[in-house]
Amino acid sequence: VGKLFTWSRANNGICAIADDIGPFFSLSPDGKQILVEKVSLADNQISKRELTLIKPNGSDGRVLRDITPTPDLPLWPSWRGNSEIVFCPPVDINKPQRVDADGRVRFDAVLYKLTETFDLQPIKTLSESWPPELKPFYKVQPAPSTAPTTLPVSFSPLIRTGT
């Protein structure tokens, strides 16, 4: 967890524009918006992670999606123009995830339109016709054997691009 800084012409130095930021941030092509991973802490532990849109001065933070259910994202969000984002669909933690023989949970790559109300509206599933081995995934690491089976599993960020 860290801060996001920018260089300021006003004082010829750097200044913090966002606190409690995870490892991900991405500037829109026109430079007018920044996607960040906003992190909330409780007792020095990460309690919530949100994909958030801010302005370059750090103002007008708009939460686009809660990404807490997937500690390591299988696909980082990426800009397609200034109002479209490619990202994986949200994870429903109440639904079992399909795990393949190699312990991987596969995801689709979805093109979203960023609406005026800051919602991610799905436009197209880009990976719809991709073979499973080309889809983004995370690898499930089994919970320790002493842990109850109802505990969530831990994740590893793995992306496979070919066979």
mmCIF file with all atom_site columns, C-alpha atoms in Angstrom:
data_model
loop_
_atom_site.group_PDB
_atom_site.id
_atom_site.type_symbol
_atom_site.label_atom_id
_atom_site.label_alt_id
_atom_site.label_comp_id
_atom_site.label_asym_id
_atom_site.label_entity_id
_atom_site.label_seq_id
_atom_site.pdbx_PDB_ins_code
_atom_site.Cartn_x
_atom_site.Cartn_y
_atom_site.Cartn_z
_atom_site.occupancy
_atom_site.B_iso_or_equiv
_atom_site.pdbx_formal_charge
_atom_site.auth_seq_id
_atom_site.auth_comp_id
_atom_site.auth_asym_id
_atom_site.auth_atom_id
_atom_site.pdbx_PDB_model_num
ATOM 1   C CA . VAL A 1 1   ? 0.000   0.000   0.000   1.00 0.00 ? 1   VAL A CA 1
ATOM 2   C CA . GLY A 1 2   ? 1.427   3.349   -0.989  1.00 0.00 ? 2   GLY A CA 1
ATOM 3   C CA . LYS A 1 3   ? 0.749   6.833   -2.310  1.00 0.00 ? 3   LYS A CA 1
ATOM 4   C CA . LEU A 1 4   ? 0.412   8.106   -5.856  1.00 0.00 ? 4   LEU A CA 1
ATOM 5   C CA . PHE A 1 5   ? 2.448   11.228  -6.624  1.00 0.00 ? 5   PHE A CA 1
ATOM 6   C CA . THR A 1 6   ? 2.532   13.730  -9.451  1.00 0.00 ? 6   THR A CA 1
ATOM 7   C CA . TRP A 1 7   ? 4.896   16.488  -10.434 1.00 0.00 ? 7   TRP A CA 1
ATOM 8   C CA . SER A 1 8   ? 3.466   19.955  -9.896  1.00 0.00 ? 8   SER A CA 1
ATOM 9   C CA . ARG A 1 9   ? 4.401   22.976  -11.990 1.00 0.00 ? 9   ARG A CA 1
ATOM 10  C CA . ALA A 1 10  ? 3.017   25.256  -9.272  1.00 0.00 ? 10  ALA A CA 1
ATOM 11  C CA . ASN A 1 11  ? 5.790   24.468  -6.815  1.00 0.00 ? 11  ASN A CA 1
ATOM 12  C CA . ASN A 1 12  ? 8.231   22.707  -9.148  1.00 0.00 ? 12  ASN A CA 1
ATOM 13  C CA . GLY A 1 13  ? 8.058   19.547  -7.064  1.00 0.00 ? 13  GLY A CA 1
ATOM 14  C CA . ILE A 1 14  ? 6.095   16.417  -6.415  1.00 0.00 ? 14  ILE A CA 1
ATOM 15  C CA . CYS A 1 15  ? 2.897   16.136  -4.420  1.00 0.00 ? 15  CYS A CA 1
ATOM 16  C CA . ALA A 1 16  ? 0.738   13.216  -3.311  1.00 0.00 ? 16  ALA A CA 1
ATOM 17  C CA . ILE A 1 17  ? -2.573  12.918  -5.156  1.00 0.00 ? 17  ILE A CA 1
ATOM 18  C CA . ALA A 1 18  ? -3.860  9.651   -3.654  1.00 0.00 ? 18  ALA A CA 1
ATOM 19  C CA . ASP A 1 19  ? -3.236  7.696   -0.457  1.00 0.00 ? 19  ASP A CA 1
ATOM 20  C CA . ASP A 1 20  ? -3.708  3.981   0.187   1.00 0.00 ? 20  ASP A CA 1
ATOM 21  C CA . ILE A 1 21  ? -3.093  2.875   -3.390  1.00 0.00 ? 21  ILE A CA 1
ATOM 22  C CA . GLY A 1 22  ? -2.317  -0.701  -4.390  1.00 0.00 ? 22  GLY A CA 1
ATOM 23  C CA . PRO A 1 23  ? 0.205   -1.650  -7.077  1.00 0.00 ? 23  PRO A CA 1
ATOM 24  C CA . PHE A 1 24  ? -2.069  -0.846  -10.025 1.00 0.00 ? 24  PHE A CA 1
ATOM 25  C CA . PHE A 1 25  ? -2.628  2.544   -11.656 1.00 0.00 ? 25  PHE A CA 1
ATOM 26  C CA . SER A 1 26  ? -3.172  3.524   -15.292 1.00 0.00 ? 26  SER A CA 1
ATOM 27  C CA . LEU A 1 27  ? -3.502  6.928   -16.938 1.00 0.00 ? 27  LEU A CA 1
ATOM 28  C CA . SER A 1 28  ? -6.164  7.289   -19.663 1.00 0.00 ? 28  SER A CA 1
ATOM 29  C CA . PRO A 1 29  ? -4.857  8.037   -23.179 1.00 0.00 ? 29  PRO A CA 1
ATOM 30  C CA . ASP A 1 30  ? -5.995  11.674  -22.961 1.00 0.00 ? 30  ASP A CA 1
ATOM 31  C CA . GLY A 1 31  ? -4.456  12.081  -19.497 1.00 0.00 ? 31  GLY A CA 1
ATOM 32  C CA . LYS A 1 32  ? -7.739  13.236  -17.912 1.00 0.00 ? 32  LYS A CA 1
ATOM 33  C CA . GLN A 1 33  ? -8.467  10.140  -15.788 1.00 0.00 ? 33  GLN A CA 1
ATOM 34  C CA . ILE A 1 34  ? -6.496  7.633   -13.748 1.00 0.00 ? 34  ILE A CA 1
ATOM 35  C CA . LEU A 1 35  ? -7.570  4.119   -12.840 1.00 0.00 ? 35  LEU A CA 1
ATOM 36  C CA . VAL A 1 36  ? -6.178  3.117   -9.454  1.00 0.00 ? 36  VAL A CA 1
ATOM 37  C CA . GLU A 1 37  ? -6.511  0.273   -7.024  1.00 0.00 ? 37  GLU A CA 1
ATOM 38  C CA . LYS A 1 38  ? -7.823  1.977   -3.871  1.00 0.00 ? 38  LYS A CA 1
ATOM 39  C CA . VAL A 1 39  ? -7.080  -0.005  -0.716  1.00 0.00 ? 39  VAL A CA 1
ATOM 40  C CA . SER A 1 40  ? -8.861  0.244   2.642   1.00 0.00 ? 40  SER A CA 1
ATOM 41  C CA . LEU A 1 41  ? -7.051  -0.919  5.754   1.00 0.00 ? 41  LEU A CA 1
ATOM 42  C CA . ALA A 1 42  ? -8.364  -2.248  9.054   1.00 0.00 ? 42  ALA A CA 1
ATOM 43  C CA . ASP A 1 43  ? -5.915  -3.247  11.797  1.00 0.00 ? 43  ASP A CA 1
ATOM 44  C CA . ASN A 1 44  ? -3.028  -2.853  9.313   1.00 0.00 ? 44  ASN A CA 1
ATOM 45  C CA . GLN A 1 45  ? -4.614  -5.487  7.049   1.00 0.00 ? 45  GLN A CA 1
ATOM 46  C CA . ILE A 1 46  ? -6.202  -4.929  3.650   1.00 0.00 ? 46  ILE A CA 1
ATOM 47  C CA . SER A 1 47  ? -9.959  -5.083  4.197   1.00 0.00 ? 47  SER A CA 1
ATOM 48  C CA . LYS A 1 48  ? -11.195 -3.801  0.839   1.00 0.00 ? 48  LYS A CA 1
ATOM 49  C CA . ARG A 1 49  ? -9.815  -3.190  -2.657  1.00 0.00 ? 49  ARG A CA 1
ATOM 50  C CA . GLU A 1 50  ? -11.658 -1.109  -5.251  1.00 0.00 ? 50  GLU A CA 1
ATOM 51  C CA . LEU A 1 51  ? -10.999 -0.198  -8.863  1.00 0.00 ? 51  LEU A CA 1
ATOM 52  C CA . THR A 1 52  ? -11.400 3.571   -8.652  1.00 0.00 ? 52  THR A CA 1
ATOM 53  C CA . LEU A 1 53  ? -11.331 6.359   -11.219 1.00 0.00 ? 53  LEU A CA 1
ATOM 54  C CA . ILE A 1 54  ? -9.763  9.683   -10.169 1.00 0.00 ? 54  ILE A CA 1
ATOM 55  C CA . LYS A 1 55  ? -8.736  12.904  -11.863 1.00 0.00 ? 55  LYS A CA 1
ATOM 56  C CA . PRO A 1 56  ? -5.000  13.648  -12.247 1.00 0.00 ? 56  PRO A CA 1
ATOM 57  C CA . ASN A 1 57  ? -5.157  15.981  -9.222  1.00 0.00 ? 57  ASN A CA 1
ATOM 58  C CA . GLY A 1 58  ? -6.598  13.131  -7.102  1.00 0.00 ? 58  GLY A CA 1
ATOM 59  C CA . SER A 1 59  ? -10.133 14.520  -6.894  1.00 0.00 ? 59  SER A CA 1
ATOM 60  C CA . ASP A 1 60  ? -13.524 13.057  -7.808  1.00 0.00 ? 60  ASP A CA 1
ATOM 61  C CA . GLY A 1 61  ? -12.803 9.466   -6.833  1.00 0.00 ? 61  GLY A CA 1
ATOM 62  C CA . ARG A 1 62  ? -15.444 7.161   -8.327  1.00 0.00 ? 62  ARG A CA 1
ATOM 63  C CA . VAL A 1 63  ? -15.518 3.473   -7.405  1.00 0.00 ? 63  VAL A CA 1
ATOM 64  C CA . LEU A 1 64  ? -16.016 1.343   -10.521 1.00 0.00 ? 64  LEU A CA 1
ATOM 65  C CA . ARG A 1 65  ? -15.898 -2.098  -8.907  1.00 0.00 ? 65  ARG A CA 1
ATOM 66  C CA . ASP A 1 66  ? -15.055 -3.900  -5.690  1.00 0.00 ? 66  ASP A CA 1
ATOM 67  C CA . ILE A 1 67  ? -12.103 -6.171  -6.544  1.00 0.00 ? 67  ILE A CA 1
ATOM 68  C CA . THR A 1 68  ? -11.633 -7.574  -3.031  1.00 0.00 ? 68  THR A CA 1
ATOM 69  C CA . PRO A 1 69  ? -12.830 -11.101 -3.966  1.00 0.00 ? 69  PRO A CA 1
ATOM 70  C CA . THR A 1 70  ? -9.802  -11.611 -6.248  1.00 0.00 ? 70  THR A CA 1
ATOM 71  C CA . PRO A 1 71  ? -6.683  -10.644 -4.265  1.00 0.00 ? 71  PRO A CA 1
ATOM 72  C CA . ASP A 1 72  ? -4.530  -11.075 -7.388  1.00 0.00 ? 72  ASP A CA 1
ATOM 73  C CA . LEU A 1 73  ? -6.326  -10.076 -10.552 1.00 0.00 ? 73  LEU A CA 1
ATOM 74  C CA . PRO A 1 74  ? -6.045  -12.456 -13.518 1.00 0.00 ? 74  PRO A CA 1
ATOM 75  C CA . LEU A 1 75  ? -6.191  -9.446  -15.868 1.00 0.00 ? 75  LEU A CA 1
ATOM 76  C CA . TRP A 1 76  ? -5.231  -5.856  -15.091 1.00 0.00 ? 76  TRP A CA 1
ATOM 77  C CA . PRO A 1 77  ? -7.689  -3.255  -16.400 1.00 0.00 ? 77  PRO A CA 1
ATOM 78  C CA . SER A 1 78  ? -6.507  -1.514  -19.559 1.00 0.00 ? 78  SER A CA 1
ATOM 79  C CA . TRP A 1 79  ? -7.761  1.519   -21.436 1.00 0.00 ? 79  TRP A CA 1
ATOM 80  C CA . ARG A 1 80  ? -9.194  1.274   -24.946 1.00 0.00 ? 80  ARG A CA 1
ATOM 81  C CA . GLY A 1 81  ? -9.629  4.906   -25.857 1.00 0.00 ? 81  GLY A CA 1
ATOM 82  C CA . ASN A 1 82  ? -10.776 7.330   -23.161 1.00 0.00 ? 82  ASN A CA 1
ATOM 83  C CA . SER A 1 83  ? -14.140 5.763   -22.322 1.00 0.00 ? 83  SER A CA 1
ATOM 84  C CA . GLU A 1 84  ? -13.625 2.016   -22.689 1.00 0.00 ? 84  GLU A CA 1
ATOM 85  C CA . ILE A 1 85  ? -11.824 -0.420  -20.430 1.00 0.00 ? 85  ILE A CA 1
ATOM 86  C CA . VAL A 1 86  ? -10.864 -4.066  -20.958 1.00 0.00 ? 86  VAL A CA 1
ATOM 87  C CA . PHE A 1 87  ? -11.177 -6.024  -17.733 1.00 0.00 ? 87  PHE A CA 1
ATOM 88  C CA . CYS A 1 88  ? -12.375 -9.330  -16.341 1.00 0.00 ? 88  CYS A CA 1
ATOM 89  C CA . PRO A 1 89  ? -15.984 -9.724  -15.177 1.00 0.00 ? 89  PRO A CA 1
ATOM 90  C CA . PRO A 1 90  ? -16.770 -9.390  -11.475 1.00 0.00 ? 90  PRO A CA 1
ATOM 91  C CA . VAL A 1 91  ? -16.346 -12.441 -9.255  1.00 0.00 ? 91  VAL A CA 1
ATOM 92  C CA . ASP A 1 92  ? -19.395 -13.701 -7.404  1.00 0.00 ? 92  ASP A CA 1
ATOM 93  C CA . ILE A 1 93  ? -17.915 -15.105 -4.192  1.00 0.00 ? 93  ILE A CA 1
ATOM 94  C CA . ASN A 1 94  ? -21.170 -16.963 -3.511  1.00 0.00 ? 94  ASN A CA 1
ATOM 95  C CA . LYS A 1 95  ? -20.813 -19.053 -6.685  1.00 0.00 ? 95  LYS A CA 1
ATOM 96  C CA . PRO A 1 96  ? -18.257 -21.858 -6.914  1.00 0.00 ? 96  PRO A CA 1
ATOM 97  C CA . GLN A 1 97  ? -15.528 -21.163 -9.444  1.00 0.00 ? 97  GLN A CA 1
ATOM 98  C CA . ARG A 1 98  ? -14.718 -23.774 -12.089 1.00 0.00 ? 98  ARG A CA 1
ATOM 99  C CA . VAL A 1 99  ? -11.175 -25.030 -11.472 1.00 0.00 ? 99  VAL A CA 1
ATOM 100 C CA . ASP A 1 100 ? -9.473  -26.972 -14.273 1.00 0.00 ? 100 ASP A CA 1
ATOM 101 C CA . ALA A 1 101 ? -7.174  -29.994 -13.843 1.00 0.00 ? 101 ALA A CA 1
ATOM 102 C CA . ASP A 1 102 ? -4.144  -27.707 -13.412 1.00 0.00 ? 102 ASP A CA 1
ATOM 103 C CA . GLY A 1 103 ? -5.810  -25.727 -10.584 1.00 0.00 ? 103 GLY A CA 1
ATOM 104 C CA . ARG A 1 104 ? -6.612  -22.696 -12.740 1.00 0.00 ? 104 ARG A CA 1
ATOM 105 C CA . VAL A 1 105 ? -9.742  -20.557 -12.701 1.00 0.00 ? 105 VAL A CA 1
ATOM 106 C CA . ARG A 1 106 ? -10.214 -19.030 -16.163 1.00 0.00 ? 106 ARG A CA 1
ATOM 107 C CA . PHE A 1 107 ? -11.752 -15.620 -16.866 1.00 0.00 ? 107 PHE A CA 1
ATOM 108 C CA . ASP A 1 108 ? -13.037 -13.815 -19.899 1.00 0.00 ? 108 ASP A CA 1
ATOM 109 C CA . ALA A 1 109 ? -11.645 -10.515 -21.168 1.00 0.00 ? 109 ALA A CA 1
ATOM 110 C CA . VAL A 1 110 ? -14.595 -8.117  -21.428 1.00 0.00 ? 110 VAL A CA 1
ATOM 111 C CA . LEU A 1 111 ? -14.759 -4.722  -23.102 1.00 0.00 ? 111 LEU A CA 1
ATOM 112 C CA . TYR A 1 112 ? -16.664 -2.232  -20.921 1.00 0.00 ? 112 TYR A CA 1
ATOM 113 C CA . LYS A 1 113 ? -17.955 1.247   -21.697 1.00 0.00 ? 113 LYS A CA 1
ATOM 114 C CA . LEU A 1 114 ? -17.459 3.769   -18.926 1.00 0.00 ? 114 LEU A CA 1
ATOM 115 C CA . THR A 1 115 ? -20.873 5.447   -18.614 1.00 0.00 ? 115 THR A CA 1
ATOM 116 C CA . GLU A 1 116 ? -21.535 9.033   -17.543 1.00 0.00 ? 116 GLU A CA 1
ATOM 117 C CA . THR A 1 117 ? -22.626 7.696   -14.131 1.00 0.00 ? 117 THR A CA 1
ATOM 118 C CA . PHE A 1 118 ? -19.288 5.846   -13.809 1.00 0.00 ? 118 PHE A CA 1
ATOM 119 C CA . ASP A 1 119 ? -20.648 2.359   -14.292 1.00 0.00 ? 119 ASP A CA 1
ATOM 120 C CA . LEU A 1 120 ? -18.839 -0.303  -16.275 1.00 0.00 ? 120 LEU A CA 1
ATOM 121 C CA . GLN A 1 121 ? -21.330 -1.364  -18.937 1.00 0.00 ? 121 GLN A CA 1
ATOM 122 C CA . PRO A 1 122 ? -20.284 -4.571  -20.767 1.00 0.00 ? 122 PRO A CA 1
ATOM 123 C CA . ILE A 1 123 ? -20.092 -4.116  -24.536 1.00 0.00 ? 123 ILE A CA 1
ATOM 124 C CA . LYS A 1 124 ? -18.477 -7.320  -25.761 1.00 0.00 ? 124 LYS A CA 1
ATOM 125 C CA . THR A 1 125 ? -16.760 -10.438 -24.440 1.00 0.00 ? 125 THR A CA 1
ATOM 126 C CA . LEU A 1 126 ? -13.485 -10.263 -26.317 1.00 0.00 ? 126 LEU A CA 1
ATOM 127 C CA . SER A 1 127 ? -12.365 -13.750 -25.287 1.00 0.00 ? 127 SER A CA 1
ATOM 128 C CA . GLU A 1 128 ? -15.638 -15.461 -26.189 1.00 0.00 ? 128 GLU A CA 1
ATOM 129 C CA . SER A 1 129 ? -14.089 -17.505 -29.011 1.00 0.00 ? 129 SER A CA 1
ATOM 130 C CA . TRP A 1 130 ? -10.633 -17.936 -27.430 1.00 0.00 ? 130 TRP A CA 1
ATOM 131 C CA . PRO A 1 131 ? -9.528  -21.447 -26.517 1.00 0.00 ? 131 PRO A CA 1
ATOM 132 C CA . PRO A 1 132 ? -9.427  -21.918 -22.719 1.00 0.00 ? 132 PRO A CA 1
ATOM 133 C CA . GLU A 1 133 ? -5.625  -22.033 -22.605 1.00 0.00 ? 133 GLU A CA 1
ATOM 134 C CA . LEU A 1 134 ? -5.465  -18.445 -23.914 1.00 0.00 ? 134 LEU A CA 1
ATOM 135 C CA . LYS A 1 135 ? -7.877  -16.940 -21.380 1.00 0.00 ? 135 LYS A CA 1
ATOM 136 C CA . PRO A 1 136 ? -6.541  -15.055 -18.345 1.00 0.00 ? 136 PRO A CA 1
ATOM 137 C CA . PHE A 1 137 ? -6.501  -17.086 -15.158 1.00 0.00 ? 137 PHE A CA 1
ATOM 138 C CA . TYR A 1 138 ? -5.382  -17.286 -11.583 1.00 0.00 ? 138 TYR A CA 1
ATOM 139 C CA . LYS A 1 139 ? -4.036  -20.458 -10.071 1.00 0.00 ? 139 LYS A CA 1
ATOM 140 C CA . VAL A 1 140 ? -5.703  -21.776 -6.955  1.00 0.00 ? 140 VAL A CA 1
ATOM 141 C CA . GLN A 1 141 ? -3.352  -22.586 -4.112  1.00 0.00 ? 141 GLN A CA 1
ATOM 142 C CA . PRO A 1 142 ? -4.940  -25.048 -1.690  1.00 0.00 ? 142 PRO A CA 1
ATOM 143 C CA . ALA A 1 143 ? -5.534  -23.782 1.813   1.00 0.00 ? 143 ALA A CA 1
ATOM 144 C CA . PRO A 1 144 ? -3.287  -25.323 4.503   1.00 0.00 ? 144 PRO A CA 1
ATOM 145 C CA . SER A 1 145 ? -4.556  -28.747 5.571   1.00 0.00 ? 145 SER A CA 1
ATOM 146 C CA . THR A 1 146 ? -5.208  -27.511 9.120   1.00 0.00 ? 146 THR A CA 1
ATOM 147 C CA . ALA A 1 147 ? -7.564  -24.792 7.859   1.00 0.00 ? 147 ALA A CA 1
ATOM 148 C CA . PRO A 1 148 ? -11.302 -25.419 7.554   1.00 0.00 ? 148 PRO A CA 1
ATOM 149 C CA . THR A 1 149 ? -12.378 -26.089 3.969   1.00 0.00 ? 149 THR A CA 1
ATOM 150 C CA . THR A 1 150 ? -14.682 -23.052 4.043   1.00 0.00 ? 150 THR A CA 1
ATOM 151 C CA . LEU A 1 151 ? -11.791 -20.583 4.150   1.00 0.00 ? 151 LEU A CA 1
ATOM 152 C CA . PRO A 1 152 ? -11.033 -18.777 0.882   1.00 0.00 ? 152 PRO A CA 1
ATOM 153 C CA . VAL A 1 153 ? -8.082  -20.006 -1.133  1.00 0.00 ? 153 VAL A CA 1
ATOM 154 C CA . SER A 1 154 ? -5.091  -17.811 -1.887  1.00 0.00 ? 154 SER A CA 1
ATOM 155 C CA . PHE A 1 155 ? -4.363  -16.721 -5.438  1.00 0.00 ? 155 PHE A CA 1
ATOM 156 C CA . SER A 1 156 ? -1.312  -16.278 -7.647  1.00 0.00 ? 156 SER A CA 1
ATOM 157 C CA . PRO A 1 157 ? -1.310  -13.835 -10.583 1.00 0.00 ? 157 PRO A CA 1
ATOM 158 C CA . LEU A 1 158 ? -0.539  -15.961 -13.596 1.00 0.00 ? 158 LEU A CA 1
ATOM 159 C CA . ILE A 1 159 ? -1.217  -15.164 -17.223 1.00 0.00 ? 159 ILE A CA 1
ATOM 160 C CA . ARG A 1 160 ? -0.598  -17.725 -19.918 1.00 0.00 ? 160 ARG A CA 1
ATOM 161 C CA . THR A 1 161 ? -0.308  -16.394 -23.427 1.00 0.00 ? 161 THR A CA 1
ATOM 162 C CA . GLY A 1 162 ? 0.365   -19.554 -25.399 1.00 0.00 ? 162 GLY A CA 1
ATOM 163 C CA . THR A 1 163 ? 0.728   -23.295 -25.306 1.00 0.00 ? 163 THR A CA 1
#
